[in-house]
Coordinates of C-alpha atoms and ligand atoms in Angstrom, one line a residue:
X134 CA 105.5 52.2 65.1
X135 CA 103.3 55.1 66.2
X136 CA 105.3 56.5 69.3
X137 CA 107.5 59.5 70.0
X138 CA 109.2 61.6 72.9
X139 CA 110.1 64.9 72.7
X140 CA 112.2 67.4 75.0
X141 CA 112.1 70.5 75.7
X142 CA 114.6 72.5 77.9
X143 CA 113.5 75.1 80.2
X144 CA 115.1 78.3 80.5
X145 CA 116.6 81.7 82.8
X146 CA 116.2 85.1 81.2
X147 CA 119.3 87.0 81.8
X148 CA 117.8 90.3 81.5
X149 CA 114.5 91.7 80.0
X150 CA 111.9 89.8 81.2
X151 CA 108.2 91.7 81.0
X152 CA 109.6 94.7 79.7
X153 CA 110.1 92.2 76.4
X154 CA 106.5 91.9 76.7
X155 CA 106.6 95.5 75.7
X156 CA 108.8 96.1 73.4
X157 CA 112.5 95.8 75.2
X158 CA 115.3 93.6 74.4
X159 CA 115.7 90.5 77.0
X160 CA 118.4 87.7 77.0
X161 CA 117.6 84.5 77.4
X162 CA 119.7 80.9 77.9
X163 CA 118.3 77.9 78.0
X164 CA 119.1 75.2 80.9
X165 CA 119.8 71.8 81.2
X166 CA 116.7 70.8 82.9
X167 CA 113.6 69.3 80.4
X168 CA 110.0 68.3 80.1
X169 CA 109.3 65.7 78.4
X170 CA 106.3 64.5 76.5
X171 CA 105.6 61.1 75.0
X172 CA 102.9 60.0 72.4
X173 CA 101.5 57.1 71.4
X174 CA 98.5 56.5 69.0
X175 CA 96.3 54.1 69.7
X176 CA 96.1 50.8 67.5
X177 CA 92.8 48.6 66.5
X178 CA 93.7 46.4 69.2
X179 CA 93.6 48.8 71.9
X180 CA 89.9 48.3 70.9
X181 CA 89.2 52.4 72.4
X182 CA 88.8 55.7 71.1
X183 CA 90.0 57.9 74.0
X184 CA 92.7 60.6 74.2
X185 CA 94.4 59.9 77.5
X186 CA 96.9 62.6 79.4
X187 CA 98.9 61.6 82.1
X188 CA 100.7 64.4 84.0
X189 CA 103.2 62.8 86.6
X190 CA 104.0 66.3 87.9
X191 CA 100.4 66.8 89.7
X192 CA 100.1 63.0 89.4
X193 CA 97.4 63.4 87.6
X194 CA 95.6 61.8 84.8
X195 CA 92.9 62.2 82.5
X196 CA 90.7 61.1 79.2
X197 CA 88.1 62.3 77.0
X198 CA 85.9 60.1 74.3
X199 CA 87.5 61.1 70.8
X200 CA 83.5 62.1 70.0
X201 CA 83.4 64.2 73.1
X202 CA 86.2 66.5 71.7
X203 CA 84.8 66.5 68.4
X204 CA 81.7 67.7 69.3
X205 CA 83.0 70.5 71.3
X206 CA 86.0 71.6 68.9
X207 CA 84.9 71.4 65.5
X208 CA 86.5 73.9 64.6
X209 CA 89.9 72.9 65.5
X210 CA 89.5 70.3 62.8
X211 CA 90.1 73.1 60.2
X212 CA 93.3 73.6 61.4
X213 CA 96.0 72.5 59.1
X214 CA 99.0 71.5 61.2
X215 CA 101.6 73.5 59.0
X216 CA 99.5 77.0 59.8
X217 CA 99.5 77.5 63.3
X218 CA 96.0 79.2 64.4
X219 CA 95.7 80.9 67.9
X220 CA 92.4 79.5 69.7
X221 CA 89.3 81.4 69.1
X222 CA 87.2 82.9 71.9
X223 CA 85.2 80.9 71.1
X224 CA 87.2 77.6 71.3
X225 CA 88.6 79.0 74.5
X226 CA 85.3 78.7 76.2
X227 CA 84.5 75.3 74.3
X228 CA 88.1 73.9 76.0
X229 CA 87.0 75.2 79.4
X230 CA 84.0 73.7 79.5
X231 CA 85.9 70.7 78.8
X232 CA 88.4 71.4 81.2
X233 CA 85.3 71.9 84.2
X234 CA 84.7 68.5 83.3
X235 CA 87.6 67.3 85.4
X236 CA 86.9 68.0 88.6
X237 CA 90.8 69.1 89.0
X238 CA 91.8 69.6 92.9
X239 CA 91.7 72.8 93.6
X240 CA 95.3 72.6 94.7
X241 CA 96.7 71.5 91.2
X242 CA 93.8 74.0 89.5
X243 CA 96.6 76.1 88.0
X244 CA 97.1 72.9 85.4
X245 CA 93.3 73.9 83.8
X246 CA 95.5 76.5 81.7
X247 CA 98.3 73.6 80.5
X248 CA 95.3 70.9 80.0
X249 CA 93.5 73.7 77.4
X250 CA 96.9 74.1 76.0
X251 CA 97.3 70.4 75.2
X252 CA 93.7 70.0 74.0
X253 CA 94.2 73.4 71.6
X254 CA 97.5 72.1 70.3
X255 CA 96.4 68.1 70.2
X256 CA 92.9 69.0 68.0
X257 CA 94.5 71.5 65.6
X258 CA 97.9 69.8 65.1
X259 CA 96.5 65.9 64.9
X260 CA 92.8 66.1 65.0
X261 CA 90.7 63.2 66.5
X262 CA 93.0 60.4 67.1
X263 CA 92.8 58.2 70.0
X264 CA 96.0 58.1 71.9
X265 CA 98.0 58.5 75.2
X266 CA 99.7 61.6 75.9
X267 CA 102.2 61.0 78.8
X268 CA 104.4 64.8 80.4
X269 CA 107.0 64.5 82.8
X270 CA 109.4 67.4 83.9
X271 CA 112.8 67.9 85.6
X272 CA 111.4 71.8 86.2
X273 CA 110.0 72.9 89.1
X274 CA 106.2 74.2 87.7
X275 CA 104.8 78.1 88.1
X276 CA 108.4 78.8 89.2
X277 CA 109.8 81.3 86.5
X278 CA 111.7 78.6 84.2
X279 CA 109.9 78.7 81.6
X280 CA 107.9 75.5 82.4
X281 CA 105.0 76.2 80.4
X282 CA 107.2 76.9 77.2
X283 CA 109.0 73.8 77.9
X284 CA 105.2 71.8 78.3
X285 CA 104.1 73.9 75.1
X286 CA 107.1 72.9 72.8
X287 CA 107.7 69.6 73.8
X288 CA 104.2 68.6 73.2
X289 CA 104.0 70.9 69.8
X290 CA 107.4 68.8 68.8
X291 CA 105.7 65.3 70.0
X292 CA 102.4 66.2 67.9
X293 CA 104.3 67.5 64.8
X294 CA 106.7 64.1 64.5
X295 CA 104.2 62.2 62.9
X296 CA 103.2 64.9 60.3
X297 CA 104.2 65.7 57.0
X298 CA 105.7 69.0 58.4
X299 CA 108.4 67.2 60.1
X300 CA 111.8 66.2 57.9
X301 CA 112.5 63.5 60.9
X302 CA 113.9 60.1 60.3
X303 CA 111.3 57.8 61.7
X304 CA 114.0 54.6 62.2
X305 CA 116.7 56.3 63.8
X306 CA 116.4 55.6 67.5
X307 CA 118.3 58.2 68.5
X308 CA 117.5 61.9 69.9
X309 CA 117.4 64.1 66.7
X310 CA 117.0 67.6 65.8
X311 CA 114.6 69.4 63.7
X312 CA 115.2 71.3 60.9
X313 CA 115.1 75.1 60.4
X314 CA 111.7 75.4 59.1
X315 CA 110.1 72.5 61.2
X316 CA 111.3 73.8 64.0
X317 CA 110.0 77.2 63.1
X318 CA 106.5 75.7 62.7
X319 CA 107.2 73.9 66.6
X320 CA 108.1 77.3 68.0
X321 CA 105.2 78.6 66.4
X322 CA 102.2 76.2 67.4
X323 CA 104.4 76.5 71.1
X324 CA 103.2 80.5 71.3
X325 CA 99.9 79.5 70.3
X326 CA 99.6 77.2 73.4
X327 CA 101.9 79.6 75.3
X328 CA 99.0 82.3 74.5
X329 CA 96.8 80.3 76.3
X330 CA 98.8 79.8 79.4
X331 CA 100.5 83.3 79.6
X332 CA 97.6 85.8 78.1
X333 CA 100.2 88.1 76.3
X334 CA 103.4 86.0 75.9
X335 CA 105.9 87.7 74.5
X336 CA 107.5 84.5 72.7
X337 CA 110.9 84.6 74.3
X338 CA 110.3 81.7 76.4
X339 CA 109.1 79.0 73.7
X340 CA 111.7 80.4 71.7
X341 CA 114.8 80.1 73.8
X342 CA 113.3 76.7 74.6
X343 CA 112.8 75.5 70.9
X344 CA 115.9 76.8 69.5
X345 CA 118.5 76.2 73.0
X346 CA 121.9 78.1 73.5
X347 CA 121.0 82.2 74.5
X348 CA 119.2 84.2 72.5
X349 CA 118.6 88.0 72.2
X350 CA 115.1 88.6 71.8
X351 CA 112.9 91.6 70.7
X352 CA 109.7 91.2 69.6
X353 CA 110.1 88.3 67.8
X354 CA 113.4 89.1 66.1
X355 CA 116.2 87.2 67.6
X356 CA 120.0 86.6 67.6
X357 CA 121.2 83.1 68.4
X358 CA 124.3 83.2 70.2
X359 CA 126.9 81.5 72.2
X360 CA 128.1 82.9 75.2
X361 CA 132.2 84.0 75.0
X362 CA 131.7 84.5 79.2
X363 CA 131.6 81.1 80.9
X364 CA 128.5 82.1 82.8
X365 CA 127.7 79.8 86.4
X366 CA 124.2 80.5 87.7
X367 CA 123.0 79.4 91.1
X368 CA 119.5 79.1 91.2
X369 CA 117.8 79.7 94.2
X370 CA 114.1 78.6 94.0
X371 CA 112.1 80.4 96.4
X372 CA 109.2 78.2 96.4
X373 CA 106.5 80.5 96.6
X374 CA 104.3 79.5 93.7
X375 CA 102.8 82.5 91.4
X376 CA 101.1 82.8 88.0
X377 CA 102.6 84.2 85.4
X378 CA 99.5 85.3 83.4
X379 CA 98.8 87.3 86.3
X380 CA 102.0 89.4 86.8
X381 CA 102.2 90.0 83.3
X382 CA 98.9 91.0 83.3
X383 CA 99.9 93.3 86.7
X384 CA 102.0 95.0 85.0
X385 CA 100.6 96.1 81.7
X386 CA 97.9 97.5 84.6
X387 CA 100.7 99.8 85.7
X388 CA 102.6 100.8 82.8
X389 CA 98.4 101.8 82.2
X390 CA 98.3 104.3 85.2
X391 CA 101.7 105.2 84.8
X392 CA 102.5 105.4 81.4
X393 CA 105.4 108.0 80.9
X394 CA 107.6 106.2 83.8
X395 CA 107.2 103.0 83.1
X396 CA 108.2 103.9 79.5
X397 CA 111.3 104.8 80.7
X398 CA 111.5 102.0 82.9
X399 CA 111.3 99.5 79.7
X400 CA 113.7 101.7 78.1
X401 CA 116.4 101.5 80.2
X402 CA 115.6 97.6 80.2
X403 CA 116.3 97.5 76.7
X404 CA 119.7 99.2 77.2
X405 CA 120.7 96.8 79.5
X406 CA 119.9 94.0 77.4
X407 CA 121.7 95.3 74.3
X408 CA 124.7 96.1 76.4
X409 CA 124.6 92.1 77.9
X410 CA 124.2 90.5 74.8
X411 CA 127.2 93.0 73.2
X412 CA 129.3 91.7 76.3
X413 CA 127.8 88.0 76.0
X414 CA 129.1 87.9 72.2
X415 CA 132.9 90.2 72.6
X416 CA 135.4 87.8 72.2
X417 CA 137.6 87.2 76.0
X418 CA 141.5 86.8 75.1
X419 CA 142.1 86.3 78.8
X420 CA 141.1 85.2 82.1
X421 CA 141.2 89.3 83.4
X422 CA 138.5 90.2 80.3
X423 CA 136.7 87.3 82.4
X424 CA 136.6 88.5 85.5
X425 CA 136.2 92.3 83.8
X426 CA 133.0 90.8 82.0
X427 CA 131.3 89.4 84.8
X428 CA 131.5 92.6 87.1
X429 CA 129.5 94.5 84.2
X430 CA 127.0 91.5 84.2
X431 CA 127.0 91.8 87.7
X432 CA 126.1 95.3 87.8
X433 CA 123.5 94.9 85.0
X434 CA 121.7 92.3 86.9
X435 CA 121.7 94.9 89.7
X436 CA 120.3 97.4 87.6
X437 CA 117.5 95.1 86.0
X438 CA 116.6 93.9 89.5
X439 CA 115.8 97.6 90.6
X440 CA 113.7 97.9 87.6
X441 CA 111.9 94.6 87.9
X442 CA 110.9 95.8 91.5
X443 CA 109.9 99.0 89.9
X444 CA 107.6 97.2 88.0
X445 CA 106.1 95.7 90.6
X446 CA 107.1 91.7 89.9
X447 CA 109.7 91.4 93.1
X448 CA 108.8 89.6 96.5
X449 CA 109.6 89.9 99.8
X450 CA 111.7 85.9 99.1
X451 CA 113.4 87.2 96.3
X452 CA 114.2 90.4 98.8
X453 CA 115.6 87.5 101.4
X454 CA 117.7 86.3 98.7
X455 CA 119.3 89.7 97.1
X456 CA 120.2 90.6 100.6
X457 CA 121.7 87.0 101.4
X458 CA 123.9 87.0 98.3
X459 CA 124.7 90.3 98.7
X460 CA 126.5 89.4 102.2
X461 CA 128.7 87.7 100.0
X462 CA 129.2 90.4 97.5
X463 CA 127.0 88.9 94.9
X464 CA 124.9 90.1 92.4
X465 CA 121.2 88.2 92.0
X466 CA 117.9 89.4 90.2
X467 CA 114.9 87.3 90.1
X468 CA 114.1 85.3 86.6
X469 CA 110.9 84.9 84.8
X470 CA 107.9 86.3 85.5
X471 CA 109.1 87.1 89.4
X472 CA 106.1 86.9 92.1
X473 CA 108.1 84.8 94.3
X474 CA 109.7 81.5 91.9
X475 CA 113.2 81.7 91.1
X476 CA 116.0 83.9 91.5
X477 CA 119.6 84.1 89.5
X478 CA 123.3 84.6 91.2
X479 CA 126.0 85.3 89.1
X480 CA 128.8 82.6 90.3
X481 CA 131.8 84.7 89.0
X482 CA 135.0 82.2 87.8
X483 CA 137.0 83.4 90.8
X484 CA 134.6 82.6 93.2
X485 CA 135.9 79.7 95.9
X486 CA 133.7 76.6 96.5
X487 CA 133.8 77.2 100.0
X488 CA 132.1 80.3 99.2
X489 CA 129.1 79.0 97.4
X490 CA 128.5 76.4 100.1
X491 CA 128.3 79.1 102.5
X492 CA 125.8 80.6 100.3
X493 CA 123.5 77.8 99.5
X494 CA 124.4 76.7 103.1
X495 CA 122.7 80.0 104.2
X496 CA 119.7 80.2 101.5
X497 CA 118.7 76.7 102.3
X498 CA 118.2 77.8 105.9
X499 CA 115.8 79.7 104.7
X500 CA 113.5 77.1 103.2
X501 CA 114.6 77.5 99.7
X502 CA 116.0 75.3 96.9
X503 CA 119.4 76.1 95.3
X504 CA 120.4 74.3 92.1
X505 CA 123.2 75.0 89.6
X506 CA 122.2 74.2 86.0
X507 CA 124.2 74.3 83.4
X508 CA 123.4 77.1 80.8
X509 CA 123.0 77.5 77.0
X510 CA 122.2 73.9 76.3
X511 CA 120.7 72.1 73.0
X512 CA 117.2 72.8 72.4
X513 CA 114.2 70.8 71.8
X514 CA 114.4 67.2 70.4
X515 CA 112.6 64.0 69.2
X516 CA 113.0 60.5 69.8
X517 CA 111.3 57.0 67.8
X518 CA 110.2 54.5 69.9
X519 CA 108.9 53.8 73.3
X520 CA 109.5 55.9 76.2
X521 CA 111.2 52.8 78.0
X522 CA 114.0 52.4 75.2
Ligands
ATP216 N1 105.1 69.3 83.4 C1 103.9 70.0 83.4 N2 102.8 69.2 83.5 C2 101.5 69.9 83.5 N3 101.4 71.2 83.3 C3 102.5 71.9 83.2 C4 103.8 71.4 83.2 N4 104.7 72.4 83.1 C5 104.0 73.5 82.9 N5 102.7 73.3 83.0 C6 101.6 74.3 82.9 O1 102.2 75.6 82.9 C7 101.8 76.3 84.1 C8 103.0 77.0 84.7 O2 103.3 78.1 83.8 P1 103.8 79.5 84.3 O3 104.0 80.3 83.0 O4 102.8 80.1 85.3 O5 105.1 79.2 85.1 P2 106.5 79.0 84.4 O6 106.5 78.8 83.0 O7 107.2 77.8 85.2 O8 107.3 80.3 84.8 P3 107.7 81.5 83.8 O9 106.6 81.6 82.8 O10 107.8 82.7 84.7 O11 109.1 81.1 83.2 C9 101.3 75.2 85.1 O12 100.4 75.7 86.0 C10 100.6 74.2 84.1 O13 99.4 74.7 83.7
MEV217 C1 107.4 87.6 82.2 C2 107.8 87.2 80.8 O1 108.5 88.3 80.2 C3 108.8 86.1 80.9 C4 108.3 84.9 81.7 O2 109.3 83.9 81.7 C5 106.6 86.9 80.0 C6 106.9 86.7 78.5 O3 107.8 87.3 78.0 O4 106.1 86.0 77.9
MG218 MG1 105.6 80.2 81.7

């Protein structure tokens, strides 16, 4: 049988986000929303030699003669699936050209960047197979979370089953786990498509996505933990879409023009994060070291917000919804790369339910879409069999 699904979760950074792209610590859960990817290889009777991607997001789908990509990625073949390889200038403009190929609505043209991804990671992790590539998501796309990392590691972990890099037991039905150094290698081929959709990623997304739970992050060392605070996060999804390789590309522009500041600015980040994952991991005897906790998370999420506007990444929506929660004595910052997409309230333990109705109540008046996800949830995992079962 030569079919496989894969999962990845998305994710909410807690605190750090761009300034991680510069050095700072950030914090980052993953949530219990996923993208899924299945695989299938194609068999002699299919009788064709196309790779086929369906995207049901978009609702869009697409194919490409196997000798069509082997004439414009040679190179890729090269690739060995256990060493992941970022794509070459070169290759880049090879992919695009395929990608101009497609004739995408201009609408859905912000999916050019996840199609290159899936054509970097599907010639350099399985070569030139004929098969159908199928990508469904519970996440809301370009919306801050982490929806590309959870495309990128998902279809890294779907491509890698069938390899000799995977320790995976092909006859159990079931949704398994990776193990430590396989799901290393997903995480890394993830950042290599992550590079392509992001420009200058700082790995915290794929990384939180591939490994689950919360995770302190800082350039590329991390600390897996569980959170001792019972955290409850409304998300309030502001709808307006934005790109994330542009903001972070936005904001490397200012830290350029104002370097000494904006030094600061990603210092004090870094404080903040090192002081929320030291509160995130202090043991809580009782319900008052609860309530104690979530005031200072509340007030660091405060003081991250101020910077993120500092940096430039806030929006007048996220403005609607930090003065809507506020009413209510609540502290919000936006999450991901900002721009408009989604914003964070802490939902503190005490907090009635009459209260949070009011809020959603109010915020939904406004146009916008209010979810609570659990956080801190398993990461990504793999599954024999057809997509149906
Ligand atoms: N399910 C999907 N189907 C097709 N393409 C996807 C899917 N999920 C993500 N993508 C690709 O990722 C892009 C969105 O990535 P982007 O980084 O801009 O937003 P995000 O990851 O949701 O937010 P953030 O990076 O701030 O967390 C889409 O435009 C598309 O190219
Ligand atoms: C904005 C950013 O910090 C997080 C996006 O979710 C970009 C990155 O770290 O790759
Ligand atoms: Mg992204």
């Amino acid at each position: 049988m030569e079919e496989v699904q894969a999962r990845a979760p998305g994710k909410i950074i807690l605190s750090g986000e761009h300034a991680v792209v510069h050095g700072s610590t950030a914090v980052a859960s993953s949530i219990s929303l996923y993208t899924y990817v299945s695989l299938r290889f194609s068999t002699p009777s299919d009788n064709q030699d196309l790779l086929k991607l369906q995207l049901k997001d978009p609702a869009l789908e697409f194919s490409w003669p196997i000798t069509r990509i082997q004439q414009v990625l040679p190179e890729s073949a090269a690739v060995l699936s256990s060493t992941p390889a970022s794509c070459s200038v070169e290759c880049a403009k090879s992919i695009a050209a395929l990608v101009e190929e497609l004739d995408i609505p201009e609408a859905k043209i912000g999916i050019a960047s996840g199609i290159s991804a899936f054509l970097w990671l599907y010639s350099s992790i399985q070569g030139f197979k004929p098969a159908t590539v199928v990508v469904s998501s519970e996440l809301p796309l370009g919306s801050g979370l982490g929806s590309s990392a959870a495309f990128c590691v998902a279809m890294a972990a779907a491509l890698l089953a069938f390899t000799d890099s995977a320790s995976l037991d092909v006859n159990q039905q079931d949704w398994q786990f990776f193990g430590e150094k396989e799901l290393e290698l997903v995480n890394r081929w993830a950042f290599e498509g992550e590079k392509i959709i992001h420009g200058k990623p700082s790995g915290i997304d794929n990384t939180v996505s591939s490994y689950g739970n919360i995770i302190s992050f800082k350039s590329g060392n991390l600390t897996h933990m569980k959170s001792n605070v019972p955290l409850k996060m409304l998300i309030t999804n502001t709808k307006v879409g934005r790109n994330t390789k542009a903001l972070v590309a936005g904001v490397s522009e200012r830290m350029l023009r104002h370097p000494d500041a904006m030094a600061f600015v990603f210092s004090a980040v870094d404080s903040i994060s090192k002081e929320l994952t030291s509160i995130l991991k202090s043991p809580t005897p009782d319900e008052l070291s609860v309530t104690e906790k979530e005031e200072k998370i509340e007030e660091l999420m405060e003081m991250n917000q101020g910077l993120l506007q500092c940096m430039g990444v806030s929006h007048a929506t996220i403005e609607t919804v930090l003065r809507t929660t506020l009413k209510y004595k609540l502290a919000s910052k936006l999450t991901g790369a900002g721009g408009g997409g989604c914003v964070l309230t802490l939902l503190p333990t005490l907090l009635s339910g009459t209260i949070i109705d009011k809020v959603i109540t109010e915020l939904e008046s406004c146009g916008f879409q209010c979810i609570i996800a659990e956080i801190g949830g398993t990461g990504v995992e793999v599954k024999f069999g057809n997509s149906s079962s």
